[in-house]
Amino acid sequence: IQSVSGGAIAVTMTQWTGARLQVQVVPWMLVSDAASARELANAVEAAPRQLFSGGTSISGAIDHAVQLLSDRAANGARRVIDISGDGTNNTGRPAAEARDAAVAASVVVNGLPILALDPGLDLYYRANVIGGPGAFAIAASSYEAFAEAIVRKLVLEIAGRAGPENPGQRSAGVGGEPAAALEN
């Protein structure tokens, strides 16, 4: 983190389900050292699950994250949305439309599909969710593998490297420090 431009990243976390069901459970936090990273980790761990039903609207989550990034007064050099979930978009506008709008707003969308319910979900994420320069998806084979996959994904994002599974360049835009993490 200290090696990125400015020596810090801003992070928030949102839980989401349906097209209009998103809750920002961890406010924007600046992470620049071990102490602030521990503070963020504690906030994530303490955040209770607030949404349990309403469908799966990846598009709603992306749109919400773009709004959070737009509302943030000081945007970093790179703006990245992390989407993790265990299903395909089944409510709201198509996920690819939201992804394309995010990329047009100079936001990179990366993914972490959890394959527990749908072993082919990583293919859906690659085709419909991830986008922008260096965008990638890292799949978690199960819910138990999620923690290891997210650590691997965050290290690659913060280092500014495309993931090993899909370096997928979709369209032009500005890359960024990880700025919004969303989970379903």
JSON list of C-alpha atoms in Angstrom, two decimals:
[
{"chain": "A", "resi": 1, "resn": "ILE", "atom": "CA", "xyz": [0.00, 0.00, 0.00]},
{"chain": "A", "resi": 2, "resn": "GLN", "atom": "CA", "xyz": [2.79, 2.40, 0.84]},
{"chain": "A", "resi": 3, "resn": "SER", "atom": "CA", "xyz": [4.25, 1.94, -2.65]},
{"chain": "A", "resi": 4, "resn": "VAL", "atom": "CA", "xyz": [1.15, 3.25, -4.48]},
{"chain": "A", "resi": 5, "resn": "SER", "atom": "CA", "xyz": [0.88, 6.87, -5.53]},
{"chain": "A", "resi": 6, "resn": "GLY", "atom": "CA", "xyz": [0.30, 8.88, -2.36]},
{"chain": "A", "resi": 7, "resn": "GLY", "atom": "CA", "xyz": [1.22, 5.95, -0.10]},
{"chain": "A", "resi": 8, "resn": "ALA", "atom": "CA", "xyz": [-2.36, 5.14, 0.83]},
{"chain": "A", "resi": 9, "resn": "ILE", "atom": "CA", "xyz": [-5.63, 3.70, -0.45]},
{"chain": "A", "resi": 10, "resn": "ALA", "atom": "CA", "xyz": [-9.22, 4.62, 0.41]},
{"chain": "A", "resi": 11, "resn": "VAL", "atom": "CA", "xyz": [-11.55, 1.67, 0.98]},
{"chain": "A", "resi": 12, "resn": "THR", "atom": "CA", "xyz": [-15.22, 1.20, 1.75]},
{"chain": "A", "resi": 13, "resn": "MET", "atom": "CA", "xyz": [-17.37, -1.93, 1.90]},
{"chain": "A", "resi": 14, "resn": "THR", "atom": "CA", "xyz": [-20.96, -2.36, 0.80]},
{"chain": "A", "resi": 15, "resn": "GLN", "atom": "CA", "xyz": [-23.28, -5.34, 1.09]},
{"chain": "A", "resi": 16, "resn": "TRP", "atom": "CA", "xyz": [-25.77, -5.73, -1.72]},
{"chain": "A", "resi": 17, "resn": "THR", "atom": "CA", "xyz": [-28.57, -7.89, -3.08]},
{"chain": "A", "resi": 18, "resn": "GLY", "atom": "CA", "xyz": [-31.31, -6.40, -5.26]},
{"chain": "A", "resi": 19, "resn": "ALA", "atom": "CA", "xyz": [-31.18, -3.52, -7.71]},
{"chain": "A", "resi": 20, "resn": "ARG", "atom": "CA", "xyz": [-31.80, -0.93, -4.98]},
{"chain": "A", "resi": 21, "resn": "LEU", "atom": "CA", "xyz": [-30.64, -2.91, -1.95]},
{"chain": "A", "resi": 22, "resn": "GLN", "atom": "CA", "xyz": [-27.15, -1.79, -0.94]},
{"chain": "A", "resi": 23, "resn": "VAL", "atom": "CA", "xyz": [-25.84, -0.92, 2.50]},
{"chain": "A", "resi": 24, "resn": "GLN", "atom": "CA", "xyz": [-22.45, 0.72, 3.06]},
{"chain": "A", "resi": 25, "resn": "VAL", "atom": "CA", "xyz": [-21.32, -1.28, 6.11]},
{"chain": "A", "resi": 26, "resn": "VAL", "atom": "CA", "xyz": [-17.78, 0.11, 6.39]},
{"chain": "A", "resi": 27, "resn": "PRO", "atom": "CA", "xyz": [-17.38, 3.86, 5.78]},
{"chain": "A", "resi": 28, "resn": "TRP", "atom": "CA", "xyz": [-14.56, 5.22, 3.65]},
{"chain": "A", "resi": 29, "resn": "MET", "atom": "CA", "xyz": [-11.28, 4.57, 5.45]},
{"chain": "A", "resi": 30, "resn": "LEU", "atom": "CA", "xyz": [-7.77, 5.67, 4.50]},
{"chain": "A", "resi": 31, "resn": "VAL", "atom": "CA", "xyz": [-5.26, 2.82, 4.77]},
{"chain": "A", "resi": 32, "resn": "SER", "atom": "CA", "xyz": [-1.60, 3.82, 4.80]},
{"chain": "A", "resi": 33, "resn": "ASP", "atom": "CA", "xyz": [0.15, 1.62, 7.34]},
{"chain": "A", "resi": 34, "resn": "ALA", "atom": "CA", "xyz": [-0.20, -1.52, 9.47]},
{"chain": "A", "resi": 35, "resn": "ALA", "atom": "CA", "xyz": [-2.30, 0.24, 12.11]},
{"chain": "A", "resi": 36, "resn": "SER", "atom": "CA", "xyz": [-4.85, 1.61, 9.62]},
{"chain": "A", "resi": 37, "resn": "ALA", "atom": "CA", "xyz": [-4.95, -1.77, 7.82]},
{"chain": "A", "resi": 38, "resn": "ARG", "atom": "CA", "xyz": [-5.78, -3.46, 11.15]},
{"chain": "A", "resi": 39, "resn": "GLU", "atom": "CA", "xyz": [-8.46, -0.83, 11.77]},
{"chain": "A", "resi": 40, "resn": "LEU", "atom": "CA", "xyz": [-10.01, -1.60, 8.38]},
{"chain": "A", "resi": 41, "resn": "ALA", "atom": "CA", "xyz": [-9.81, -5.36, 8.97]},
{"chain": "A", "resi": 42, "resn": "ASN", "atom": "CA", "xyz": [-11.52, -4.93, 12.34]},
{"chain": "A", "resi": 43, "resn": "ALA", "atom": "CA", "xyz": [-14.28, -2.83, 10.77]},
{"chain": "A", "resi": 44, "resn": "VAL", "atom": "CA", "xyz": [-14.87, -5.44, 8.05]},
{"chain": "A", "resi": 45, "resn": "GLU", "atom": "CA", "xyz": [-14.92, -8.26, 10.60]},
{"chain": "A", "resi": 46, "resn": "ALA", "atom": "CA", "xyz": [-17.33, -6.35, 12.87]},
{"chain": "A", "resi": 47, "resn": "ALA", "atom": "CA", "xyz": [-19.77, -5.49, 10.07]},
{"chain": "A", "resi": 48, "resn": "PRO", "atom": "CA", "xyz": [-22.90, -7.61, 10.54]},
{"chain": "A", "resi": 49, "resn": "ARG", "atom": "CA", "xyz": [-24.59, -9.08, 7.48]},
{"chain": "A", "resi": 50, "resn": "GLN", "atom": "CA", "xyz": [-27.51, -6.74, 6.84]},
{"chain": "A", "resi": 51, "resn": "LEU", "atom": "CA", "xyz": [-29.03, -7.98, 3.57]},
{"chain": "A", "resi": 52, "resn": "PHE", "atom": "CA", "xyz": [-30.27, -11.52, 3.05]},
{"chain": "A", "resi": 53, "resn": "SER", "atom": "CA", "xyz": [-32.71, -11.49, 0.12]},
{"chain": "A", "resi": 54, "resn": "GLY", "atom": "CA", "xyz": [-33.82, -9.43, -2.84]},
{"chain": "A", "resi": 55, "resn": "GLY", "atom": "CA", "xyz": [-32.20, -11.22, -5.75]},
{"chain": "A", "resi": 56, "resn": "THR", "atom": "CA", "xyz": [-28.76, -10.70, -7.18]},
{"chain": "A", "resi": 57, "resn": "SER", "atom": "CA", "xyz": [-28.25, -7.36, -8.86]},
{"chain": "A", "resi": 58, "resn": "ILE", "atom": "CA", "xyz": [-24.60, -7.08, -9.81]},
{"chain": "A", "resi": 59, "resn": "SER", "atom": "CA", "xyz": [-25.62, -4.09, -11.92]},
{"chain": "A", "resi": 60, "resn": "GLY", "atom": "CA", "xyz": [-27.17, -2.39, -8.88]},
{"chain": "A", "resi": 61, "resn": "ALA", "atom": "CA", "xyz": [-23.99, -3.03, -6.89]},
{"chain": "A", "resi": 62, "resn": "ILE", "atom": "CA", "xyz": [-21.79, -1.58, -9.64]},
{"chain": "A", "resi": 63, "resn": "ASP", "atom": "CA", "xyz": [-24.05, 1.47, -10.04]},
{"chain": "A", "resi": 64, "resn": "HIS", "atom": "CA", "xyz": [-24.02, 2.01, -6.26]},
{"chain": "A", "resi": 65, "resn": "ALA", "atom": "CA", "xyz": [-20.22, 1.74, -6.12]},
{"chain": "A", "resi": 66, "resn": "VAL", "atom": "CA", "xyz": [-19.78, 4.21, -8.98]},
{"chain": "A", "resi": 67, "resn": "GLN", "atom": "CA", "xyz": [-21.97, 6.65, -7.04]},
{"chain": "A", "resi": 68, "resn": "LEU", "atom": "CA", "xyz": [-19.88, 6.12, -3.88]},
{"chain": "A", "resi": 69, "resn": "LEU", "atom": "CA", "xyz": [-16.73, 6.82, -5.89]},
{"chain": "A", "resi": 70, "resn": "SER", "atom": "CA", "xyz": [-18.31, 9.94, -7.41]},
{"chain": "A", "resi": 71, "resn": "ASP", "atom": "CA", "xyz": [-19.43, 11.22, -4.01]},
{"chain": "A", "resi": 72, "resn": "ARG", "atom": "CA", "xyz": [-15.96, 10.81, -2.51]},
{"chain": "A", "resi": 73, "resn": "ALA", "atom": "CA", "xyz": [-14.31, 14.23, -2.47]},
{"chain": "A", "resi": 74, "resn": "ALA", "atom": "CA", "xyz": [-10.74, 13.06, -3.10]},
{"chain": "A", "resi": 75, "resn": "ASN", "atom": "CA", "xyz": [-10.54, 10.31, -5.70]},
{"chain": "A", "resi": 76, "resn": "GLY", "atom": "CA", "xyz": [-7.27, 8.42, -6.02]},
{"chain": "A", "resi": 77, "resn": "ALA", "atom": "CA", "xyz": [-5.22, 8.00, -9.14]},
{"chain": "A", "resi": 78, "resn": "ARG", "atom": "CA", "xyz": [-7.06, 4.72, -9.74]},
{"chain": "A", "resi": 79, "resn": "ARG", "atom": "CA", "xyz": [-10.64, 3.79, -8.99]},
{"chain": "A", "resi": 80, "resn": "VAL", "atom": "CA", "xyz": [-11.49, 0.09, -8.61]},
{"chain": "A", "resi": 81, "resn": "ILE", "atom": "CA", "xyz": [-14.70, -1.72, -7.71]},
{"chain": "A", "resi": 82, "resn": "ASP", "atom": "CA", "xyz": [-14.45, -5.26, -6.35]},
{"chain": "A", "resi": 83, "resn": "ILE", "atom": "CA", "xyz": [-17.54, -7.39, -6.85]},
{"chain": "A", "resi": 84, "resn": "SER", "atom": "CA", "xyz": [-17.83, -10.71, -5.06]},
{"chain": "A", "resi": 85, "resn": "GLY", "atom": "CA", "xyz": [-20.86, -12.96, -5.20]},
{"chain": "A", "resi": 86, "resn": "ASP", "atom": "CA", "xyz": [-22.19, -16.44, -5.76]},
{"chain": "A", "resi": 87, "resn": "GLY", "atom": "CA", "xyz": [-24.71, -15.90, -8.57]},
{"chain": "A", "resi": 88, "resn": "THR", "atom": "CA", "xyz": [-25.46, -14.19, -11.86]},
{"chain": "A", "resi": 89, "resn": "ASN", "atom": "CA", "xyz": [-27.33, -10.91, -12.21]},
{"chain": "A", "resi": 90, "resn": "ASN", "atom": "CA", "xyz": [-31.05, -11.72, -12.00]},
{"chain": "A", "resi": 91, "resn": "THR", "atom": "CA", "xyz": [-32.63, -8.36, -11.24]},
{"chain": "A", "resi": 92, "resn": "GLY", "atom": "CA", "xyz": [-32.04, -4.80, -12.45]},
{"chain": "A", "resi": 93, "resn": "ARG", "atom": "CA", "xyz": [-30.42, -3.87, -15.73]},
{"chain": "A", "resi": 94, "resn": "PRO", "atom": "CA", "xyz": [-27.89, -6.26, -17.32]},
{"chain": "A", "resi": 95, "resn": "ALA", "atom": "CA", "xyz": [-24.58, -6.44, -15.45]},
{"chain": "A", "resi": 96, "resn": "ALA", "atom": "CA", "xyz": [-22.64, -5.74, -18.66]},
{"chain": "A", "resi": 97, "resn": "GLU", "atom": "CA", "xyz": [-24.46, -2.39, -19.07]},
{"chain": "A", "resi": 98, "resn": "ALA", "atom": "CA", "xyz": [-23.49, -1.28, -15.56]},
{"chain": "A", "resi": 99, "resn": "ARG", "atom": "CA", "xyz": [-19.93, -2.50, -16.10]},
{"chain": "A", "resi": 100, "resn": "ASP", "atom": "CA", "xyz": [-19.67, -0.58, -19.37]},
{"chain": "A", "resi": 101, "resn": "ALA", "atom": "CA", "xyz": [-20.98, 2.59, -17.69]},
{"chain": "A", "resi": 102, "resn": "ALA", "atom": "CA", "xyz": [-18.43, 2.20, -14.88]},
{"chain": "A", "resi": 103, "resn": "VAL", "atom": "CA", "xyz": [-15.59, 1.72, -17.37]},
{"chain": "A", "resi": 104, "resn": "ALA", "atom": "CA", "xyz": [-16.79, 4.80, -19.29]},
{"chain": "A", "resi": 105, "resn": "ALA", "atom": "CA", "xyz": [-16.48, 6.70, -15.98]},
{"chain": "A", "resi": 106, "resn": "SER", "atom": "CA", "xyz": [-12.83, 5.56, -15.71]},
{"chain": "A", "resi": 107, "resn": "VAL", "atom": "CA", "xyz": [-13.53, 2.87, -13.11]},
{"chain": "A", "resi": 108, "resn": "VAL", "atom": "CA", "xyz": [-12.05, -0.64, -13.24]},
{"chain": "A", "resi": 109, "resn": "VAL", "atom": "CA", "xyz": [-14.35, -3.48, -12.17]},
{"chain": "A", "resi": 110, "resn": "ASN", "atom": "CA", "xyz": [-12.73, -6.65, -10.82]},
{"chain": "A", "resi": 111, "resn": "GLY", "atom": "CA", "xyz": [-14.54, -9.77, -9.69]},
{"chain": "A", "resi": 112, "resn": "LEU", "atom": "CA", "xyz": [-14.41, -12.57, -7.19]},
{"chain": "A", "resi": 113, "resn": "PRO", "atom": "CA", "xyz": [-17.03, -15.15, -8.13]},
{"chain": "A", "resi": 114, "resn": "ILE", "atom": "CA", "xyz": [-17.71, -17.85, -5.54]},
{"chain": "A", "resi": 115, "resn": "LEU", "atom": "CA", "xyz": [-18.26, -21.10, -7.44]},
{"chain": "A", "resi": 116, "resn": "ALA", "atom": "CA", "xyz": [-20.07, -23.00, -4.65]},
{"chain": "A", "resi": 117, "resn": "LEU", "atom": "CA", "xyz": [-23.52, -22.78, -6.31]},
{"chain": "A", "resi": 118, "resn": "ASP", "atom": "CA", "xyz": [-22.51, -22.29, -9.94]},
{"chain": "A", "resi": 119, "resn": "PRO", "atom": "CA", "xyz": [-19.20, -23.85, -11.05]},
{"chain": "A", "resi": 120, "resn": "GLY", "atom": "CA", "xyz": [-19.24, -21.76, -14.26]},
{"chain": "A", "resi": 121, "resn": "LEU", "atom": "CA", "xyz": [-19.80, -18.40, -12.58]},
{"chain": "A", "resi": 122, "resn": "ASP", "atom": "CA", "xyz": [-16.23, -17.30, -13.34]},
{"chain": "A", "resi": 123, "resn": "LEU", "atom": "CA", "xyz": [-17.06, -17.40, -17.06]},
{"chain": "A", "resi": 124, "resn": "TYR", "atom": "CA", "xyz": [-20.11, -15.19, -16.45]},
{"chain": "A", "resi": 125, "resn": "TYR", "atom": "CA", "xyz": [-17.98, -12.71, -14.47]},
{"chain": "A", "resi": 126, "resn": "ARG", "atom": "CA", "xyz": [-15.38, -12.56, -17.24]},
{"chain": "A", "resi": 127, "resn": "ALA", "atom": "CA", "xyz": [-18.04, -11.92, -19.89]},
{"chain": "A", "resi": 128, "resn": "ASN", "atom": "CA", "xyz": [-20.38, -9.59, -17.97]},
{"chain": "A", "resi": 129, "resn": "VAL", "atom": "CA", "xyz": [-18.84, -8.15, -14.82]},
{"chain": "A", "resi": 130, "resn": "ILE", "atom": "CA", "xyz": [-15.15, -7.29, -15.09]},
{"chain": "A", "resi": 131, "resn": "GLY", "atom": "CA", "xyz": [-13.96, -4.41, -17.22]},
{"chain": "A", "resi": 132, "resn": "GLY", "atom": "CA", "xyz": [-11.42, -1.68, -17.64]},
{"chain": "A", "resi": 133, "resn": "PRO", "atom": "CA", "xyz": [-7.65, -1.67, -18.03]},
{"chain": "A", "resi": 134, "resn": "GLY", "atom": "CA", "xyz": [-6.13, -4.67, -16.27]},
{"chain": "A", "resi": 135, "resn": "ALA", "atom": "CA", "xyz": [-9.49, -5.95, -15.02]},
{"chain": "A", "resi": 136, "resn": "PHE", "atom": "CA", "xyz": [-9.50, -9.51, -13.72]},
{"chain": "A", "resi": 137, "resn": "ALA", "atom": "CA", "xyz": [-11.47, -12.11, -11.81]},
{"chain": "A", "resi": 138, "resn": "ILE", "atom": "CA", "xyz": [-10.15, -14.58, -9.28]},
{"chain": "A", "resi": 139, "resn": "ALA", "atom": "CA", "xyz": [-12.58, -17.36, -8.47]},
{"chain": "A", "resi": 140, "resn": "ALA", "atom": "CA", "xyz": [-13.08, -18.93, -5.05]},
{"chain": "A", "resi": 141, "resn": "SER", "atom": "CA", "xyz": [-13.97, -22.60, -5.44]},
{"chain": "A", "resi": 142, "resn": "SER", "atom": "CA", "xyz": [-16.07, -22.53, -2.24]},
{"chain": "A", "resi": 143, "resn": "TYR", "atom": "CA", "xyz": [-17.16, -20.23, 0.58]},
{"chain": "A", "resi": 144, "resn": "GLU", "atom": "CA", "xyz": [-14.31, -21.66, 2.65]},
{"chain": "A", "resi": 145, "resn": "ALA", "atom": "CA", "xyz": [-11.80, -20.61, -0.06]},
{"chain": "A", "resi": 146, "resn": "PHE", "atom": "CA", "xyz": [-13.14, -17.04, -0.17]},
{"chain": "A", "resi": 147, "resn": "ALA", "atom": "CA", "xyz": [-10.75, -15.54, 2.39]},
{"chain": "A", "resi": 148, "resn": "GLU", "atom": "CA", "xyz": [-7.66, -16.85, 0.60]},
{"chain": "A", "resi": 149, "resn": "ALA", "atom": "CA", "xyz": [-8.98, -15.70, -2.79]},
{"chain": "A", "resi": 150, "resn": "ILE", "atom": "CA", "xyz": [-9.77, -12.18, -1.57]},
{"chain": "A", "resi": 151, "resn": "VAL", "atom": "CA", "xyz": [-6.31, -11.74, -0.06]},
{"chain": "A", "resi": 152, "resn": "ARG", "atom": "CA", "xyz": [-4.72, -12.87, -3.33]},
{"chain": "A", "resi": 153, "resn": "LYS", "atom": "CA", "xyz": [-6.99, -10.55, -5.31]},
{"chain": "A", "resi": 154, "resn": "LEU", "atom": "CA", "xyz": [-6.35, -7.51, -3.11]},
{"chain": "A", "resi": 155, "resn": "VAL", "atom": "CA", "xyz": [-2.58, -7.98, -3.26]},
{"chain": "A", "resi": 156, "resn": "LEU", "atom": "CA", "xyz": [-2.73, -8.03, -7.07]},
{"chain": "A", "resi": 157, "resn": "GLU", "atom": "CA", "xyz": [-5.03, -4.99, -7.18]},
{"chain": "A", "resi": 158, "resn": "ILE", "atom": "CA", "xyz": [-3.02, -2.89, -4.79]},
{"chain": "A", "resi": 159, "resn": "ALA", "atom": "CA", "xyz": [0.18, -3.79, -6.62]},
{"chain": "A", "resi": 160, "resn": "GLY", "atom": "CA", "xyz": [-1.54, -2.63, -9.82]},
{"chain": "A", "resi": 161, "resn": "ARG", "atom": "CA", "xyz": [-1.10, -5.96, -11.56]},
{"chain": "A", "resi": 162, "resn": "ALA", "atom": "CA", "xyz": [-3.71, -7.79, -13.61]},
{"chain": "A", "resi": 163, "resn": "GLY", "atom": "CA", "xyz": [-4.77, -11.11, -12.15]},
{"chain": "A", "resi": 164, "resn": "PRO", "atom": "CA", "xyz": [-3.42, -14.38, -13.49]},
{"chain": "A", "resi": 165, "resn": "GLU", "atom": "CA", "xyz": [-6.79, -15.65, -14.68]},
{"chain": "A", "resi": 166, "resn": "ASN", "atom": "CA", "xyz": [-7.84, -12.81, -16.95]},
{"chain": "A", "resi": 167, "resn": "PRO", "atom": "CA", "xyz": [-5.87, -9.69, -17.71]},
{"chain": "A", "resi": 168, "resn": "GLY", "atom": "CA", "xyz": [-8.94, -8.66, -19.81]},
{"chain": "A", "resi": 169, "resn": "GLN", "atom": "CA", "xyz": [-8.60, -5.19, -21.25]},
{"chain": "A", "resi": 170, "resn": "ARG", "atom": "CA", "xyz": [-12.16, -4.15, -22.17]},
{"chain": "A", "resi": 171, "resn": "SER", "atom": "CA", "xyz": [-11.90, -0.45, -22.92]},
{"chain": "A", "resi": 172, "resn": "ALA", "atom": "CA", "xyz": [-9.99, 2.69, -22.18]},
{"chain": "A", "resi": 173, "resn": "GLY", "atom": "CA", "xyz": [-10.06, 4.35, -18.78]},
{"chain": "A", "resi": 174, "resn": "VAL", "atom": "CA", "xyz": [-7.92, 5.32, -15.83]},
{"chain": "A", "resi": 175, "resn": "GLY", "atom": "CA", "xyz": [-6.85, 2.57, -13.44]},
{"chain": "A", "resi": 176, "resn": "GLY", "atom": "CA", "xyz": [-6.79, 2.98, -9.71]},
{"chain": "A", "resi": 177, "resn": "GLU", "atom": "CA", "xyz": [-6.14, 2.21, -6.12]},
{"chain": "A", "resi": 178, "resn": "PRO", "atom": "CA", "xyz": [-8.80, -0.16, -4.83]},
{"chain": "A", "resi": 179, "resn": "ALA", "atom": "CA", "xyz": [-11.55, 2.14, -3.72]},
{"chain": "A", "resi": 180, "resn": "ALA", "atom": "CA", "xyz": [-14.74, 0.16, -3.19]},
{"chain": "A", "resi": 181, "resn": "ALA", "atom": "CA", "xyz": [-15.28, -3.40, -2.09]},
{"chain": "A", "resi": 182, "resn": "LEU", "atom": "CA", "xyz": [-18.71, -4.94, -2.49]},
{"chain": "A", "resi": 183, "resn": "GLU", "atom": "CA", "xyz": [-19.92, -8.35, -1.42]},
{"chain": "A", "resi": 184, "resn": "ASN", "atom": "CA", "xyz": [-23.16, -10.23, -1.95]}
]
